[in-house]
Short mmCIF file of C-alpha atoms and ligand atoms in Angstrom, two decimals:
data_model
loop_
_atom_site.label_atom_id
_atom_site.label_comp_id
_atom_site.label_asym_id
_atom_site.label_seq_id
_atom_site.Cartn_x
_atom_site.Cartn_y
_atom_site.Cartn_z
CA MET A 130 -2.15 57.47 53.30
CA THR A 131 -0.94 53.88 52.68
CA GLU A 132 2.32 53.77 50.28
CA ARG A 133 0.98 51.93 47.47
CA ILE A 134 3.32 49.71 44.66
CA ILE A 135 1.93 51.01 41.85
CA PRO A 136 2.69 48.91 38.97
CA VAL A 137 4.17 50.49 35.77
CA ALA A 138 6.06 48.31 33.24
CA ASP A 139 4.01 45.24 34.10
CA LEU A 140 6.10 41.80 33.03
CA ARG A 141 4.17 39.19 34.32
CA TYR A 142 6.52 38.68 37.86
CA LEU A 143 9.58 37.01 37.07
CA GLN A 144 9.56 34.18 35.07
CA ALA A 145 12.00 31.64 34.29
CA VAL A 146 11.40 28.82 31.96
CA PRO A 147 11.54 25.13 33.60
CA HIS A 148 14.59 23.60 32.53
CA ILE A 149 14.17 19.16 31.91
CA PRO A 150 16.49 17.26 32.69
CA GLU A 151 17.75 15.00 30.09
CA LYS A 152 17.12 11.75 31.66
CA LEU A 153 12.39 11.23 31.11
CA LEU A 154 12.29 9.27 34.68
CA PRO A 155 8.78 9.11 34.86
CA ALA A 156 6.13 9.71 37.29
CA THR A 157 6.12 7.71 39.83
CA GLY A 158 3.40 9.98 42.88
CA LEU A 159 6.37 10.43 44.71
CA LEU A 160 8.30 13.66 44.02
CA SER A 161 9.72 15.28 47.07
CA ASP A 162 10.73 18.43 48.13
CA LYS A 163 14.33 20.02 49.45
CA LEU A 164 11.75 19.77 52.98
CA GLY A 165 10.94 16.76 51.75
CA ARG A 166 7.44 17.81 51.48
CA PRO A 167 5.34 15.91 48.13
CA LEU A 168 2.81 17.35 45.19
CA ARG A 169 -0.92 16.42 46.77
CA ASP A 170 -2.24 20.24 45.90
CA LEU A 171 -3.05 21.59 42.44
CA ARG A 172 -5.07 25.05 42.86
CA ILE A 173 -6.04 26.53 39.52
CA SER A 174 -6.12 30.63 38.48
CA VAL A 175 -8.86 29.94 35.38
CA THR A 176 -8.51 33.90 35.18
CA ASP A 177 -7.67 37.10 36.55
CA ARG A 178 -10.17 39.19 35.92
CA CYS A 179 -13.01 39.98 39.33
CA ASN A 180 -15.96 41.33 39.78
CA PHE A 181 -15.10 42.47 42.69
CA ARG A 182 -12.70 44.68 44.25
CA CYS A 183 -11.87 43.98 47.79
CA VAL A 184 -9.63 46.13 49.44
CA TYR A 185 -7.24 43.52 50.53
CA CYS A 186 -6.73 42.05 47.11
CA MET A 187 -7.58 43.97 44.03
CA PRO A 188 -7.50 47.62 45.55
CA LYS A 189 -10.00 49.53 43.01
CA GLU A 190 -6.40 52.36 43.10
CA ILE A 191 -4.90 49.95 41.00
CA PHE A 192 -7.31 47.69 39.07
CA ASP A 193 -8.98 51.05 37.71
CA LYS A 194 -10.32 50.85 34.33
CA ASP A 195 -6.54 51.34 33.08
CA TYR A 196 -5.23 48.57 34.74
CA GLN A 197 -4.21 45.98 31.80
CA PHE A 198 -5.95 42.56 32.47
CA LEU A 199 -3.99 39.63 30.71
CA PRO A 200 -5.60 39.36 26.85
CA HIS A 201 -7.36 35.79 26.08
CA GLY A 202 -4.25 34.92 23.85
CA LEU A 203 -2.90 34.26 26.89
CA LEU A 204 -4.72 32.50 29.12
CA LEU A 205 -3.62 28.51 28.85
CA SER A 206 -7.02 26.84 27.29
CA PHE A 207 -8.82 24.01 28.69
CA GLU A 208 -6.93 21.36 26.39
CA GLU A 209 -4.25 23.20 28.52
CA ILE A 210 -4.95 22.52 31.76
CA THR A 211 -6.87 19.83 32.14
CA ARG A 212 -2.41 18.22 30.11
CA VAL A 213 -0.40 19.82 33.13
CA ALA A 214 -3.51 18.58 35.78
CA LYS A 215 -3.31 15.08 34.57
CA ILE A 216 0.85 15.82 34.47
CA PHE A 217 0.44 16.79 38.45
CA VAL A 218 -2.13 14.21 38.80
CA ALA A 219 0.32 11.75 37.71
CA HIS A 220 2.87 13.34 39.85
CA GLY A 221 0.31 12.55 43.05
CA VAL A 222 -2.04 15.86 43.20
CA GLU A 223 -4.70 14.83 44.85
CA LYS A 224 -6.93 18.16 44.65
CA LEU A 225 -7.92 20.44 41.93
CA ARG A 226 -8.67 23.36 42.91
CA LEU A 227 -9.89 26.61 40.42
CA THR A 228 -9.35 29.96 41.64
CA GLY A 229 -9.29 32.53 39.66
CA GLY A 230 -9.61 36.50 39.20
CA GLU A 231 -12.93 35.46 40.17
CA PRO A 232 -13.50 31.12 38.37
CA LEU A 233 -17.24 32.09 37.86
CA LEU A 234 -16.49 34.97 34.55
CA ARG A 235 -14.36 32.60 33.20
CA LYS A 236 -17.11 31.40 29.67
CA HIS A 237 -17.44 27.65 29.98
CA ILE A 238 -16.16 27.61 32.87
CA GLU A 239 -17.83 24.13 33.25
CA THR A 240 -16.31 22.41 30.50
CA LEU A 241 -13.66 22.71 31.55
CA ILE A 242 -15.41 21.43 35.21
CA ALA A 243 -16.55 18.79 33.09
CA MET A 244 -13.38 17.76 31.60
CA LEU A 245 -11.13 18.00 35.10
CA ALA A 246 -14.02 15.79 36.21
CA GLN A 247 -12.38 12.79 33.44
CA VAL A 248 -9.47 12.73 35.25
CA ARG A 249 -8.28 9.94 38.02
CA THR A 250 -5.38 9.27 39.57
CA PRO A 251 -2.53 6.27 39.39
CA GLU A 252 -5.20 4.32 41.82
CA GLY A 253 -7.96 5.23 39.27
CA LYS A 254 -9.53 6.97 41.87
CA PRO A 255 -11.68 10.79 41.25
CA LEU A 256 -10.10 14.12 42.56
CA ASP A 257 -11.24 16.32 44.93
CA LEU A 258 -12.19 18.96 42.93
CA THR A 259 -12.78 22.13 43.88
CA MET A 260 -13.48 25.55 43.01
CA THR A 261 -13.12 29.32 45.36
CA THR A 262 -15.96 31.97 44.51
CA ASN A 263 -17.65 35.03 45.50
CA GLY A 264 -20.55 33.48 45.75
CA SER A 265 -22.18 36.03 43.10
CA LEU A 266 -22.82 34.37 40.08
CA LEU A 267 -23.29 30.86 42.37
CA ALA A 268 -26.64 30.96 42.64
CA LYS A 269 -26.65 31.11 38.38
CA LYS A 270 -24.50 29.16 38.08
CA ALA A 271 -24.42 26.01 40.74
CA GLN A 272 -26.99 23.18 39.30
CA ALA A 273 -24.59 23.25 36.51
CA LEU A 274 -20.96 23.18 37.63
CA LYS A 275 -22.92 20.36 39.72
CA ASP A 276 -23.66 18.54 35.76
CA ALA A 277 -20.05 18.74 34.84
CA GLY A 278 -19.16 17.42 38.30
CA LEU A 279 -17.67 19.73 40.47
CA GLN A 280 -18.06 18.49 43.93
CA ARG A 281 -17.63 21.25 46.05
CA VAL A 282 -17.24 25.25 46.42
CA THR A 283 -15.60 26.95 48.98
CA VAL A 284 -17.43 31.16 49.04
CA SER A 285 -15.63 34.27 50.47
CA LEU A 286 -17.95 36.33 52.51
CA ASP A 287 -15.77 38.53 54.71
CA SER A 288 -19.30 39.95 56.59
CA LEU A 289 -23.18 40.08 57.14
CA ASP A 290 -23.20 43.55 58.10
CA GLU A 291 -24.64 45.62 54.28
CA GLY A 292 -22.40 48.23 55.13
CA ILE A 293 -19.59 46.38 56.12
CA PHE A 294 -19.95 44.04 52.83
CA GLN A 295 -19.94 46.08 50.16
CA LYS A 296 -16.75 48.88 51.29
CA MET A 297 -15.26 45.35 51.31
CA ASN A 298 -16.01 44.16 47.96
CA ASP A 299 -16.40 47.31 46.96
CA VAL A 300 -18.28 47.50 43.86
CA ASP A 301 -21.83 47.85 45.96
CA PHE A 302 -22.57 44.03 45.99
CA PRO A 303 -25.04 42.45 47.59
CA VAL A 304 -24.70 40.01 51.28
CA ALA A 305 -28.36 38.47 50.46
CA ASP A 306 -26.92 37.53 47.26
CA VAL A 307 -24.21 35.83 47.67
CA LEU A 308 -26.28 34.16 51.09
CA HIS A 309 -28.89 33.09 47.84
CA GLY A 310 -26.14 31.85 46.44
CA ILE A 311 -24.84 29.56 49.07
CA GLU A 312 -28.22 28.10 48.80
CA VAL A 313 -28.64 26.59 45.37
CA ALA A 314 -25.15 25.24 45.92
CA HIS A 315 -25.80 23.30 49.04
CA LYS A 316 -29.21 22.62 47.78
CA VAL A 317 -27.86 20.83 44.73
CA GLY A 318 -25.58 19.26 46.92
CA LEU A 319 -22.55 20.74 46.23
CA GLY A 320 -21.17 20.08 49.93
CA PRO A 321 -19.71 20.34 52.66
CA ILE A 322 -19.26 24.21 51.18
CA LYS A 323 -16.57 25.89 53.05
CA VAL A 324 -17.32 30.16 54.19
CA ASN A 325 -13.71 31.69 54.39
CA MET A 326 -13.76 35.71 55.97
CA VAL A 327 -10.48 37.29 55.72
CA VAL A 328 -10.15 39.62 58.72
CA LYS A 329 -8.45 42.49 59.20
CA LYS A 330 -8.86 44.61 62.99
CA GLY A 331 -11.11 47.61 62.57
CA VAL A 332 -12.56 46.49 59.23
CA ASN A 333 -14.84 43.59 59.37
CA ASP A 334 -13.27 41.78 63.45
CA GLN A 335 -17.16 43.25 64.91
CA GLU A 336 -18.86 40.59 62.37
CA ILE A 337 -16.51 37.10 63.85
CA VAL A 338 -19.52 36.13 66.59
CA PRO A 339 -22.68 36.72 64.32
CA MET A 340 -20.85 35.45 61.42
CA ALA A 341 -19.99 32.05 63.21
CA ARG A 342 -23.73 32.67 65.18
CA HIS A 343 -25.06 33.16 61.69
CA PHE A 344 -23.93 29.24 60.34
CA LYS A 345 -24.14 27.24 62.95
CA GLY A 346 -25.74 24.26 63.06
CA THR A 347 -25.97 25.09 59.10
CA PRO A 348 -24.60 22.00 57.56
CA VAL A 349 -21.75 25.44 56.44
CA ILE A 350 -18.10 25.24 58.37
CA LEU A 351 -17.23 28.59 58.70
CA ARG A 352 -13.34 29.25 58.39
CA PHE A 353 -11.81 32.18 59.66
CA ILE A 354 -8.58 33.36 57.24
CA GLU A 355 -5.46 35.31 58.99
CA TYR A 356 -5.09 38.61 56.48
CA MET A 357 -1.95 38.16 54.83
CA ASP A 358 0.74 39.81 53.27
CA VAL A 359 0.29 38.78 49.90
CA GLY A 360 1.52 40.46 47.01
CA ALA A 361 1.96 44.11 46.75
CA SER A 362 -0.93 45.90 46.28
CA ASN A 363 -2.48 46.38 49.27
CA GLY A 364 -0.38 47.28 51.78
CA TRP A 365 0.05 45.19 53.97
CA LYS A 366 0.57 45.65 58.26
CA MET A 367 1.18 44.28 60.67
CA ASP A 368 -1.37 45.27 63.47
CA GLU A 369 -4.30 45.03 60.75
CA VAL A 370 -4.00 41.27 61.19
CA VAL A 371 -6.95 39.50 63.72
CA PRO A 372 -4.97 36.34 65.12
CA SER A 373 -6.62 33.45 64.99
CA ALA A 374 -6.03 32.50 68.83
CA GLU A 375 -8.59 36.26 69.41
CA VAL A 376 -11.08 34.20 66.96
CA VAL A 377 -10.80 31.35 68.69
CA ARG A 378 -11.12 32.86 72.39
CA ARG A 379 -13.65 35.94 70.85
CA ILE A 380 -16.52 32.90 69.40
CA SER A 381 -15.34 31.06 72.27
CA GLU A 382 -17.21 33.37 74.76
CA HIS A 383 -20.29 33.43 73.49
CA LEU A 384 -20.52 29.94 71.99
CA PRO A 385 -17.87 27.73 73.32
CA LEU A 386 -15.12 25.47 71.88
CA GLU A 387 -13.04 22.63 71.27
CA GLU A 388 -10.11 22.33 69.16
CA ILE A 389 -9.61 19.00 67.03
CA GLU A 390 -8.31 16.43 64.35
CA PRO A 391 -7.14 17.67 60.72
CA ASN A 392 -8.43 15.67 58.13
CA TYR A 393 -5.21 14.92 56.65
CA THR A 394 -2.19 15.83 57.59
CA GLY A 395 -0.91 19.42 55.30
CA GLU A 396 -4.60 20.46 55.79
CA THR A 397 -4.51 24.85 55.86
CA ALA A 398 -7.28 25.02 58.70
CA GLU A 399 -7.12 23.91 62.22
CA ARG A 400 -10.23 23.13 63.24
CA TRP A 401 -12.90 23.58 65.94
CA ARG A 402 -16.39 22.18 66.89
CA TYR A 403 -18.52 23.39 68.86
CA LYS A 404 -18.65 21.86 72.45
CA ASP A 405 -22.45 21.48 72.48
CA GLY A 406 -22.57 19.75 69.06
CA SER A 407 -23.73 21.99 67.18
CA GLY A 408 -20.85 21.96 63.58
CA GLU A 409 -16.87 23.14 63.94
CA ILE A 410 -15.06 26.07 62.24
CA GLY A 411 -11.69 26.61 60.08
CA VAL A 412 -8.83 29.00 61.58
CA ILE A 413 -5.81 29.45 58.63
CA SER A 414 -3.04 31.37 60.80
CA SER A 415 -1.06 31.66 57.26
CA VAL A 416 0.35 34.69 58.71
CA THR A 417 0.41 34.40 63.64
CA GLN A 418 0.94 30.58 62.46
CA ALA A 419 3.48 29.89 59.76
CA PHE A 420 2.06 26.03 58.12
CA CYS A 421 4.91 25.40 55.70
CA SER A 422 6.76 23.00 57.00
CA ASP A 423 3.98 20.49 54.98
CA CYS A 424 1.95 22.43 52.21
CA ASN A 425 2.02 20.50 49.60
CA ARG A 426 0.81 22.73 46.78
CA ALA A 427 1.59 24.37 43.70
CA ARG A 428 0.06 27.31 42.14
CA LEU A 429 -0.97 27.13 37.47
CA SER A 430 -1.92 30.61 37.25
CA THR A 431 -4.26 32.28 34.73
CA GLU A 432 -1.49 31.92 32.27
CA GLY A 433 0.76 28.69 33.26
CA LYS A 434 3.20 29.68 35.20
CA LEU A 435 4.26 27.44 38.25
CA PHE A 436 4.40 29.28 41.67
CA THR A 437 5.75 26.96 44.01
CA CYS A 438 4.68 29.86 47.24
CA LEU A 439 1.60 31.71 47.99
CA PHE A 440 3.74 34.44 48.54
CA ALA A 441 6.46 33.61 45.73
CA THR A 442 8.70 36.88 43.43
CA GLY A 443 8.18 34.35 40.70
CA GLY A 444 6.87 31.44 38.98
CA HIS A 445 7.61 28.62 36.06
CA ASP A 446 6.78 29.30 32.86
CA LEU A 447 5.33 26.46 31.86
CA ARG A 448 2.78 27.30 29.10
CA ALA A 449 6.11 28.01 27.43
CA LEU A 450 6.57 23.87 27.20
CA LEU A 451 3.35 23.43 27.23
CA ARG A 452 3.32 26.03 23.54
CA GLY A 453 7.17 24.92 22.56
CA GLY A 454 6.16 21.40 21.17
CA HIS A 455 7.58 19.89 24.31
CA SER A 456 6.34 15.98 25.30
CA ASP A 457 4.13 14.92 28.15
CA GLU A 458 7.58 13.29 29.48
CA GLU A 459 9.23 16.17 28.59
CA ILE A 460 6.75 18.23 30.93
CA THR A 461 6.50 15.36 33.56
CA ALA A 462 10.58 15.78 33.92
CA ALA A 463 10.82 19.08 34.43
CA ILE A 464 7.77 19.42 37.00
CA SER A 465 10.56 16.86 38.86
CA HIS A 466 13.16 18.59 38.11
CA LEU A 467 11.57 22.44 39.91
CA TRP A 468 9.13 20.02 42.93
CA ALA A 469 13.53 18.94 43.57
CA LEU A 470 14.92 21.61 44.43
CA ARG A 471 12.05 23.43 45.76
CA ASP A 472 12.88 25.33 49.23
CA ASP A 473 10.23 28.25 49.63
CA ARG A 474 8.90 29.23 53.08
CA TYR A 475 7.91 32.26 52.49
CA SER A 476 5.89 32.27 56.06
CA GLU A 477 7.97 30.67 58.89
CA LEU A 478 10.41 33.01 57.97
CA ARG A 479 8.35 36.42 58.13
CA THR A 480 6.85 34.50 61.50
CA ALA A 481 10.58 34.43 62.43
CA ASN A 482 11.35 38.24 61.93
CA THR A 483 8.15 40.62 61.85
CA ASP A 484 10.18 43.32 61.62
CA GLY A 485 12.42 42.92 58.65
CA LEU A 486 9.17 43.13 56.26
CA GLU A 487 11.21 44.24 53.66
CA ARG A 488 10.20 43.58 49.80
CA PRO A 489 12.83 44.09 47.75
CA VAL A 490 11.08 41.88 44.70
CA ARG A 491 7.55 42.55 43.92
CA LYS A 492 5.10 39.98 45.32
CA VAL A 493 2.62 38.03 43.26
CA GLU A 494 -1.11 39.59 43.46
CA MET A 495 -3.16 36.53 45.36
CA SER A 496 -5.34 37.82 42.19
CA TYR A 497 -3.16 37.08 39.30
CA ILE A 498 -1.89 33.60 40.79
CA GLY A 499 -5.17 32.21 43.02
CA GLY A 500 -6.54 32.11 46.72
N1 SAM B 158 -12.43 35.82 43.83
C1 SAM B 158 -12.26 33.96 44.14
C2 SAM B 158 -12.94 34.62 45.71
O1 SAM B 158 -13.36 35.58 46.34
O2 SAM B 158 -13.58 33.30 45.92
C3 SAM B 158 -10.79 33.64 44.36
C4 SAM B 158 -10.61 34.63 44.67
S1 SAM B 158 -9.57 35.51 45.75
C5 SAM B 158 -7.98 36.17 45.52
C6 SAM B 158 -9.11 33.57 46.93
C7 SAM B 158 -9.52 34.25 48.43
O3 SAM B 158 -8.60 34.85 49.06
C8 SAM B 158 -10.59 34.99 48.66
O4 SAM B 158 -11.40 34.00 49.54
C9 SAM B 158 -9.58 35.87 49.32
O5 SAM B 158 -10.74 36.31 50.15
C10 SAM B 158 -8.81 35.89 49.53
N2 SAM B 158 -7.65 36.89 49.88
C11 SAM B 158 -7.17 37.40 48.86
N3 SAM B 158 -6.05 38.13 49.54
C12 SAM B 158 -5.98 38.19 50.97
C13 SAM B 158 -5.58 38.50 51.95
N4 SAM B 158 -4.65 39.84 51.05
N5 SAM B 158 -5.37 37.18 53.36
C14 SAM B 158 -5.84 36.59 52.87
N6 SAM B 158 -6.78 36.18 51.88
C15 SAM B 158 -7.06 37.06 50.45
#
């Protein structure tokens, strides 16, 4: 059996209250970290709860009925999230992604979306406002999300095969309901829709080609994600990863592909299009081809901790500043300060040293920080 680390003394990971520099310089939109990377993308986790128990993300043995999810009072309120988002946008963030847990489980999420949809960049442009969801509640909520100002959604779907999908989500959730959610989201205009499939060797890799066939020729962009060693609860092993190169090779054997240019610097997915012109797919190779060098993302946890890397062990407690009576100017300066110190490049170091996958400190769970 795989050895699992059970969170006994759960301090919700290491944390530090950000330092506020003496000189409160205003945001310029031009932050640069130690490796010269800007800040453009903020992922906001709105809940640590999920109605799925995906085996690679929130395994049932750990996230069971006794697991202590965060009490409501510890979550950032919609007003606090919007306040932080505005500060980040002044710092150069152009894209906000709501995630979780399952973001559609957060009550009145459309109210938050409506608040964020009002935010403008310093140039007066609207933000790229999106959400990652498991799709289970999408059919019901798509219209309200669209009306509130959400632009598009990314839906996670790991298989079209009922048996495999239900084994992976581990709550017997049917494929058809997720597909219906995608259809409704498309109808109400939440596109372009992306579908993310996490590929785990021996579990769902036989679904790579059927998934490609299913979405080929539709407006949906399918993306294959390498199974990652996030968190400490999924018992990750390198030999369970199907490298993206292998994914592309397997699809190309049946449905020929050619590589295309990224849409923008820092895009996580490598893009490939069908040679017959019937659409594109993406591959996200955070294990075999790390893309730390242009990572411009920050992550805000459900309770307001800022993480500068998906693989971080600790966050910076922005909630302490928000609830500690600090001004926007102070929080702005604190974020500048910590971004200037950022030197995370976990995936590159892991790729360089795949044998050295020691985990001396507990890494943050994906369900807590958001995907
Ligand atoms: N509940 C939402 C969902 O299912 O999309 C949002 C949160 S979920 C943590 C975000 C994404 O992370 C999902 O696409 C999920 O498949 C992916 N994910 C979770 N654990 C992962 C892992 N170990 N490796 C790769 N992707 C992972």
